[in-house]
Tab-separated table of C-alpha atoms (C1' of nucleotides) in Angstrom:
chain	number	residue	atom	x	y	z
L	830	MET	CA	-9.420	-25.924	28.703
L	831	SER	CA	-6.137	-25.225	28.439
L	832	ASP	CA	-5.773	-28.463	29.539
L	833	GLU	CA	-6.678	-29.866	26.383
L	834	LEU	CA	-3.918	-28.314	24.802
L	835	SER	CA	-1.400	-29.305	27.920
L	836	ARG	CA	-2.155	-33.106	26.896
L	837	ALA	CA	-2.447	-33.024	23.379
L	838	LEU	CA	1.946	-31.850	23.792
L	839	ALA	CA	1.718	-34.549	25.822
L	840	THR	CA	-0.053	-37.708	23.925
L	841	ARG	CA	2.538	-36.642	21.020
L	842	GLY	CA	5.540	-36.395	23.097
L	843	TYR	CA	6.185	-33.264	24.085
L	844	ARG	CA	7.265	-32.199	27.076
L	845	VAL	CA	4.696	-30.329	30.157
L	846	THR	CA	7.202	-27.479	30.555
L	847	ALA	CA	6.559	-24.555	33.269
L	848	ALA	CA	6.233	-21.922	30.455
L	849	ARG	CA	4.639	-23.660	28.295
L	850	ARG	CA	1.398	-24.024	30.948
L	851	VAL	CA	1.873	-20.154	31.326
L	852	ILE	CA	1.388	-19.387	27.787
L	853	LEU	CA	-0.726	-22.364	26.995
L	854	ASP	CA	-3.834	-20.342	30.064
L	855	THR	CA	-2.455	-17.108	27.951
L	856	LEU	CA	-3.245	-17.903	25.210
L	857	VAL	CA	-6.674	-19.648	26.081
L	858	GLU	CA	-8.097	-17.449	28.839
L	859	HIS	CA	-7.440	-14.076	26.688
L	860	GLY	CA	-9.017	-15.833	23.433
L	861	SER	CA	-7.468	-14.811	19.572
L	862	HIS	CA	-6.157	-12.751	17.921
L	863	LEU	CA	-2.895	-11.931	20.384
L	864	THR	CA	-0.107	-11.535	18.147
L	865	ALA	CA	3.533	-13.360	19.449
L	866	ASP	CA	4.729	-10.891	21.102
L	867	GLU	CA	1.052	-9.527	22.491
L	868	LEU	CA	1.329	-12.541	24.015
L	869	THR	CA	4.708	-12.079	25.216
L	870	GLU	CA	3.831	-9.019	27.055
L	871	LEU	CA	0.952	-11.128	29.141
L	872	VAL	CA	2.575	-14.196	29.428
L	873	ARG	CA	5.116	-11.755	31.065
L	874	GLN	CA	2.991	-9.941	33.171
L	875	ARG	CA	1.820	-13.436	34.717
L	876	ALA	CA	5.462	-14.946	35.583
L	877	THR	CA	9.039	-13.472	34.766
L	878	GLY	CA	12.204	-14.669	33.256
L	879	ILE	CA	9.723	-16.892	30.091
L	880	GLY	CA	11.630	-15.669	27.165
L	881	ARG	CA	10.447	-14.436	23.566
L	882	MET	CA	11.750	-17.432	21.952
L	883	THR	CA	10.146	-19.276	23.770
L	884	VAL	CA	6.503	-18.028	22.987
L	885	TYR	CA	7.481	-17.884	19.716
L	886	ARG	CA	8.755	-21.611	19.310
L	887	THR	CA	5.685	-22.696	21.280
L	888	LEU	CA	3.419	-21.631	18.726
L	889	ASP	CA	5.128	-22.433	16.273
L	890	LEU	CA	5.028	-26.385	18.005
L	891	LEU	CA	0.520	-25.635	18.416
L	892	CYS	CA	0.609	-24.152	15.053
L	893	GLY	CA	2.239	-27.639	14.008
L	894	LEU	CA	0.092	-29.380	15.598
L	895	GLY	CA	-3.192	-28.074	14.320
L	896	LEU	CA	-4.119	-26.903	16.813
L	897	LEU	CA	-3.664	-22.933	16.024
L	898	ARG	CA	-3.725	-21.007	12.818
L	899	PRO	CA	-1.565	-18.690	12.470
L	900	VAL	CA	-3.223	-14.988	10.820
L	901	TYR	CA	-2.976	-12.491	9.200
L	902	GLN	CA	-4.671	-9.137	9.504
L	903	GLY	CA	-3.353	-6.044	7.697
L	904	THR	CA	-0.132	-5.030	11.256
L	905	GLY	CA	2.617	-6.059	10.123
L	906	ALA	CA	2.583	-9.022	12.954
L	907	ALA	CA	1.151	-12.882	12.690
L	908	HIS	CA	-2.045	-12.640	14.718
L	909	TYR	CA	-3.284	-16.856	16.172
L	910	ILE	CA	-6.573	-18.002	16.524
L	911	LEU	CA	-7.416	-21.043	17.867
L	912	MET	CA	-8.805	-23.745	16.601
L	913	GLU	CA	-10.117	-25.753	19.129
L	914	ASP	CA	-13.469	-26.292	17.874
L	915	GLY	CA	-12.223	-27.200	14.376
L	916	HIS	CA	-13.102	-24.395	12.800
L	917	HIS	CA	-13.245	-20.089	12.456
L	918	HIS	CA	-15.251	-17.392	10.927
L	919	HIS	CA	-14.659	-14.361	10.631
L	920	LEU	CA	-16.088	-11.131	8.870
L	921	ILE	CA	-13.934	-9.034	7.769
L	922	CYS	CA	-14.262	-4.788	7.358
L	923	THR	CA	-11.323	-4.937	3.653
L	924	ALA	CA	-11.883	-1.106	4.479
L	925	CYS	CA	-11.105	-0.379	8.094
L	926	SER	CA	-10.024	-4.065	8.641
L	927	ARG	CA	-12.201	-4.951	12.123
L	928	VAL	CA	-12.731	-8.343	12.877
L	929	ILE	CA	-16.605	-9.696	13.529
L	930	GLU	CA	-16.431	-13.424	14.396
L	931	PHE	CA	-19.610	-15.665	13.670
L	932	ASP	CA	-20.416	-19.133	14.242
L	933	GLU	CA	-22.608	-20.155	11.189
L	934	CYS	CA	-20.663	-23.013	8.973
L	935	ALA	CA	-22.331	-24.493	6.582
L	936	LEU	CA	-19.927	-26.491	5.179
L	937	GLY	CA	-21.885	-29.465	4.938
L	938	ASP	CA	-19.014	-32.074	3.615
L	939	LEU	CA	-17.347	-29.494	1.372
L	940	PRO	CA	-13.928	-30.119	3.757
L	941	ALA	CA	-14.725	-34.482	3.635
L	942	ARG	CA	-15.359	-34.402	-0.128
L	943	VAL	CA	-11.884	-31.879	-1.117
L	944	ALA	CA	-10.109	-34.030	1.784
L	945	GLY	CA	-10.620	-37.274	0.343
L	946	ARG	CA	-9.854	-36.191	-3.301
L	947	LEU	CA	-6.345	-34.677	-2.157
L	948	GLY	CA	-5.686	-37.513	0.641
L	949	PHE	CA	-6.026	-35.094	3.035
L	950	ARG	CA	-6.561	-35.386	6.454
L	951	ILE	CA	-8.971	-32.582	7.299
L	952	GLU	CA	-8.601	-31.125	10.837
L	953	GLY	CA	-10.193	-27.380	10.962
L	954	HIS	CA	-10.845	-24.360	8.201
L	955	LEU	CA	-11.010	-21.297	8.349
L	956	LEU	CA	-14.078	-19.221	6.776
L	957	GLU	CA	-13.073	-15.336	6.353
L	958	LEU	CA	-16.142	-13.925	4.416
L	959	TYR	CA	-14.512	-9.866	2.936
L	960	GLY	CA	-16.062	-6.831	2.468
L	961	VAL	CA	-16.964	-3.140	3.611
L	962	CYS	CA	-18.406	-2.750	6.761
L	963	ALA	CA	-21.804	-0.662	7.418
L	964	GLU	CA	-19.932	2.285	8.634
L	965	CYS	CA	-17.233	2.484	5.623
L	966	ALA	CA	-20.265	1.929	3.247
L	967	GLY	CA	-21.855	5.278	4.698
L	968	SER	CA	-19.181	7.444	4.123
S	1047	MET	CA	-6.781	-8.963	-16.781
S	1048	SER	CA	-4.557	-6.315	-14.516
S	1049	ASP	CA	-6.806	-3.846	-16.828
S	1050	GLU	CA	-9.580	-3.856	-14.671
S	1051	LEU	CA	-7.378	-4.007	-12.245
S	1052	SER	CA	-6.711	-0.127	-13.132
S	1053	ARG	CA	-10.127	0.787	-14.002
S	1054	ALA	CA	-10.942	0.057	-10.348
S	1055	LEU	CA	-8.147	2.444	-8.617
S	1056	ALA	CA	-9.214	4.841	-11.751
S	1057	THR	CA	-12.858	4.077	-10.730
S	1058	ARG	CA	-11.973	5.052	-7.391
S	1059	GLY	CA	-9.971	8.186	-7.551
S	1060	TYR	CA	-6.057	6.985	-7.236
S	1061	ARG	CA	-4.275	7.982	-10.020
S	1062	VAL	CA	-3.041	4.908	-12.635
S	1063	THR	CA	0.807	6.200	-13.083
S	1064	ALA	CA	3.338	3.756	-14.749
S	1065	ALA	CA	4.773	2.250	-11.758
S	1066	ARG	CA	1.431	0.861	-10.319
S	1067	ARG	CA	0.830	-0.350	-14.014
S	1068	VAL	CA	3.751	-2.317	-13.461
S	1069	ILE	CA	3.012	-2.963	-9.911
S	1070	LEU	CA	-0.278	-4.705	-11.599
S	1071	ASP	CA	0.563	-6.643	-14.442
S	1072	THR	CA	3.655	-8.629	-12.656
S	1073	LEU	CA	0.781	-9.256	-9.707
S	1074	VAL	CA	-1.874	-10.874	-12.511
S	1075	GLU	CA	0.994	-12.994	-14.575
S	1076	HIS	CA	2.560	-13.979	-12.540
S	1077	GLY	CA	-0.851	-15.137	-10.390
S	1078	SER	CA	-0.843	-15.192	-6.185
S	1079	HIS	CA	0.873	-15.986	-3.075
S	1080	LEU	CA	3.547	-14.200	-3.862
S	1081	THR	CA	5.392	-11.574	-0.756
S	1082	ALA	CA	5.707	-8.273	-0.597
S	1083	ASP	CA	9.277	-8.575	-1.433
S	1084	GLU	CA	9.001	-11.391	-3.912
S	1085	LEU	CA	7.298	-8.585	-5.539
S	1086	THR	CA	9.341	-6.327	-5.443
S	1087	GLU	CA	12.003	-8.221	-7.423
S	1088	LEU	CA	9.969	-8.980	-10.016
S	1089	VAL	CA	8.705	-6.138	-10.639
S	1090	ARG	CA	11.948	-4.954	-10.762
S	1091	GLN	CA	13.391	-6.904	-13.639
S	1092	ARG	CA	10.653	-5.479	-15.956
S	1093	ALA	CA	11.534	-1.529	-14.775
S	1094	THR	CA	13.699	-0.411	-13.060
S	1095	GLY	CA	13.798	1.987	-10.036
S	1096	ILE	CA	10.910	0.870	-8.679
S	1097	GLY	CA	11.193	1.473	-5.045
S	1098	ARG	CA	10.026	-0.761	-2.336
S	1099	MET	CA	7.662	1.491	-1.338
S	1100	THR	CA	5.287	2.082	-3.386
S	1101	VAL	CA	4.984	-2.040	-4.449
S	1102	TYR	CA	4.322	-2.145	-0.402
S	1103	ARG	CA	2.120	0.514	-0.771
S	1104	THR	CA	0.193	-0.709	-4.079
S	1105	LEU	CA	-0.721	-3.713	-1.886
S	1106	ASP	CA	-2.249	-2.043	1.082
S	1107	LEU	CA	-4.490	-0.008	-1.519
S	1108	LEU	CA	-5.794	-3.102	-3.473
S	1109	CYS	CA	-6.210	-4.659	-0.145
S	1110	GLY	CA	-8.498	-1.869	1.181
S	1111	LEU	CA	-9.989	-2.509	-1.683
S	1112	GLY	CA	-11.024	-5.646	-1.827
S	1113	LEU	CA	-9.117	-6.647	-4.978
S	1114	LEU	CA	-6.504	-8.460	-2.414
S	1115	ARG	CA	-6.071	-10.483	0.214
S	1116	PRO	CA	-3.078	-11.019	2.002
S	1117	VAL	CA	-2.178	-14.260	4.544
S	1118	TYR	CA	0.220	-15.803	6.337
S	1119	GLN	CA	2.126	-18.987	5.397
S	1120	GLY	CA	4.113	-19.590	7.973
S	1121	THR	CA	7.815	-17.905	6.093
S	1122	GLY	CA	7.521	-15.106	7.983
S	1123	ALA	CA	5.675	-12.175	5.355
S	1124	ALA	CA	2.128	-11.348	4.288
S	1125	HIS	CA	1.833	-13.476	0.830
S	1126	TYR	CA	-0.963	-11.836	-1.215
S	1127	ILE	CA	-2.936	-13.591	-2.920
S	1128	LEU	CA	-5.362	-12.079	-6.094
S	1129	MET	CA	-9.912	-11.592	-5.124
S	1130	GLU	CA	-10.577	-10.758	-9.014
S	1131	ASP	CA	-13.111	-14.033	-8.851
S	1132	GLY	CA	-14.388	-12.796	-5.275
S	1133	HIS	CA	-13.113	-16.488	-3.692
S	1134	HIS	CA	-10.112	-18.483	-2.663
S	1135	HIS	CA	-10.249	-21.913	-1.040
S	1136	HIS	CA	-6.729	-23.129	0.142
S	1137	LEU	CA	-6.149	-26.885	1.669
S	1138	ILE	CA	-3.423	-26.155	4.440
S	1139	CYS	CA	-1.332	-28.937	5.682
S	1140	THR	CA	-0.770	-27.996	9.076
S	1141	ALA	CA	2.736	-30.083	9.362
S	1142	CYS	CA	4.290	-29.216	5.900
S	1143	SER	CA	2.956	-26.234	5.460
S	1144	ARG	CA	1.998	-26.351	1.928
S	1145	VAL	CA	-1.123	-24.955	0.200
S	1146	ILE	CA	-2.812	-26.672	-2.520
S	1147	GLU	CA	-5.517	-24.240	-4.313
S	1148	PHE	CA	-9.421	-25.888	-5.122
S	1149	ASP	CA	-11.477	-24.791	-6.925
S	1150	GLU	CA	-14.820	-26.188	-4.875
S	1151	CYS	CA	-17.412	-23.629	-3.537
S	1152	ALA	CA	-20.603	-24.959	-1.608
S	1153	LEU	CA	-21.417	-22.076	0.334
S	1154	GLY	CA	-24.065	-20.986	-0.745
S	1155	ASP	CA	-26.114	-18.454	0.613
S	1156	LEU	CA	-24.362	-18.233	3.494
S	1157	PRO	CA	-21.978	-14.942	2.960
S	1158	ALA	CA	-25.627	-12.822	1.847
S	1159	ARG	CA	-27.323	-14.192	4.904
S	1160	VAL	CA	-24.250	-13.650	7.616
S	1161	ALA	CA	-23.226	-10.166	5.002
S	1162	GLY	CA	-27.660	-8.766	6.072
S	1163	ARG	CA	-27.424	-10.109	9.512
S	1164	LEU	CA	-24.729	-7.312	10.273
S	1165	GLY	CA	-25.243	-4.774	7.676
S	1166	PHE	CA	-21.894	-6.157	5.890
S	1167	ARG	CA	-21.604	-6.156	1.606
S	1168	ILE	CA	-20.322	-9.174	0.966
S	1169	GLU	CA	-17.135	-8.746	-1.535
S	1170	GLY	CA	-15.555	-12.554	-1.138
S	1171	HIS	CA	-14.138	-14.718	0.970
S	1172	LEU	CA	-10.991	-17.469	1.543
S	1173	LEU	CA	-11.801	-20.815	1.761
S	1174	GLU	CA	-8.639	-22.721	3.961
S	1175	LEU	CA	-9.183	-26.397	5.335
S	1176	TYR	CA	-6.713	-27.412	7.621
S	1177	GLY	CA	-5.272	-31.237	7.562
S	1178	VAL	CA	-1.911	-33.208	6.996
S	1179	CYS	CA	-1.021	-34.643	3.091
S	1180	ALA	CA	-0.717	-37.766	2.265
S	1181	GLU	CA	3.083	-38.125	2.805
S	1182	CYS	CA	3.566	-36.261	6.550
S	1183	ALA	CA	0.495	-38.370	7.884
S	1184	GLY	CA	2.358	-41.311	6.598
S	1185	SER	CA	5.827	-40.383	8.164
T	1438	DG	C1'	-1.701	21.340	-25.574
T	1439	DA	C1'	0.373	24.137	-20.739
T	1440	DG	C1'	0.198	24.771	-15.882
T	1441	DA	C1'	-1.338	24.683	-11.499
T	1442	DT	C1'	-2.295	21.330	-7.218
T	1443	DA	C1'	-2.379	17.953	-5.039
T	1444	DA	C1'	-1.493	12.555	-5.561
T	1445	DT	C1'	2.552	9.691	-5.937
T	1446	DT	C1'	6.828	8.498	-5.842
T	1447	DG	C1'	11.546	6.136	-4.002
T	1448	DA	C1'	15.937	6.713	-0.548
T	1449	DT	C1'	16.510	6.274	2.774
T	1450	DA	C1'	16.829	5.307	8.435
T	1451	DT	C1'	13.946	3.345	11.784
T	1452	DT	C1'	11.381	0.500	13.834
T	1453	DT	C1'	9.487	-4.201	14.496
T	1454	DT	C1'	8.713	-8.876	13.302
T	1455	DG	C1'	10.803	-13.353	13.063
T	1456	DT	C1'	15.586	-16.758	13.104
T	1457	DA	C1'	19.573	-18.725	14.986
T	1458	DT	C1'	22.291	-19.793	18.427
T	1459	DC	C1'	24.201	-22.647	21.627
T	1460	DA	C1'	25.376	-23.074	26.531
T	1461	DA	C1'	22.598	-23.919	30.656
T	1462	DT	C1'	18.226	-25.855	32.311
T	1463	DT	C1'	14.685	-29.010	33.383
T	1464	DA	C1'	10.966	-32.687	32.831
T	1465	DT	C1'	11.088	-37.497	31.491
T	1466	DA	C1'	12.092	-41.922	31.402
T	1467	DG	C1'	14.707	-45.819	34.170
H	1102	DC	C1'	18.146	-40.088	42.083
H	1103	DT	C1'	20.328	-40.516	37.672
H	1104	DA	C1'	21.018	-40.177	32.584
H	1105	DT	C1'	19.780	-38.219	28.538
H	1106	DA	C1'	17.482	-35.704	25.142
H	1107	DA	C1'	14.301	-32.144	25.108
H	1108	DT	C1'	13.850	-27.207	26.067
H	1109	DT	C1'	14.822	-22.840	28.027
H	1110	DG	C1'	15.769	-17.618	27.169
H	1111	DA	C1'	20.237	-15.101	26.595
H	1112	DT	C1'	22.400	-12.527	22.834
H	1113	DA	C1'	23.246	-12.122	18.253
H	1114	DC	C1'	21.292	-11.249	13.344
H	1115	DA	C1'	18.271	-11.526	9.601
H	1116	DA	C1'	14.105	-10.620	7.690
H	1117	DA	C1'	10.057	-7.347	7.158
H	1118	DA	C1'	7.143	-3.696	7.405
H	1119	DT	C1'	6.701	1.481	8.650
H	1120	DA	C1'	7.676	6.299	9.135
H	1121	DT	C1'	9.621	10.866	6.125
H	1122	DC	C1'	9.838	14.048	2.692
H	1123	DA	C1'	11.249	16.586	-0.849
H	1124	DA	C1'	11.337	15.101	-6.191
H	1125	DT	C1'	8.292	13.107	-8.918
H	1126	DT	C1'	4.220	13.192	-12.370
H	1127	DA	C1'	-0.456	11.980	-12.908
H	1128	DT	C1'	-5.438	14.936	-13.985
H	1129	DC	C1'	-7.504	18.823	-13.805
H	1130	DT	C1'	-9.112	23.483	-15.207
H	1131	DC	C1'	-8.337	26.246	-18.556
DNA sequence: GAGATAATTGATATTTTGTATCAATTATAG
DNA sequence: CTATAATTGATACAAAATATCAATTATCTC
């Protein structure tokens, strides 16, 4: 799991340090949607002495490599989602901010078409559907 | 333009105040991707005395109504995008963070299908494609 | 229109997030 | 094992977001 991330770092010339390993493990095992400081908390439960800065920097690094994405979910902090599979799909209630993940993906060749036209090499995507959930619509 | 937003507020029982009008006007005329503090700057060039808090609160209000969305683009602050047309599409370089908008939209009936299954009333969506732009791939 | 009422405002203070710096440490190449 | 350069983490700082509350103001009722 997190081995893939470690390898991705090593492949691109980044060092795989003890701190980074703990951070990656925690990230993968906990799943997505953590903020940087929440992750720092969890990391510190496993290995004391890991600084907040290191967590922030590791997250930035993964984002720069396209393996992670920051998303904003209303609270003042960025939440991070893993892009291991290359895509992520959210259904978000704009009234209560709840976030539900779903798997269905029907983009077809859209990414490739757009990418080709603009000279991008596409790595993944995020699709967020916004609406009002049943409970919020009721009240 | 911003009249639609004003009407949306009025319809749902929110007051259309002078401050809110200026904020909505500025938001619509400038287009998207502003942070709260950038918007505050612009708003204050038009009408002095409008507080930062009011801008933040108005943005929150619009987000809660599904008319606006906060997105995170790497800088520490949330950027806001208007959801007037119901959808928004970004092509984002994960290396240099540049954001390009595109129009093509090929979701078909996916939103309706997912929404139906989970009891959501869908209002819009955001599709973000992640990749590496030509310049970053070259270097 | 004028007054009552409740939403809204904005100044201020505070908390939370994110960034910069730099000496000490540590992973890797040779 | 050593040299070297990336990485770390403590500290300090800057920026962004939230809480509070008296003063103001839009709307409703008459």
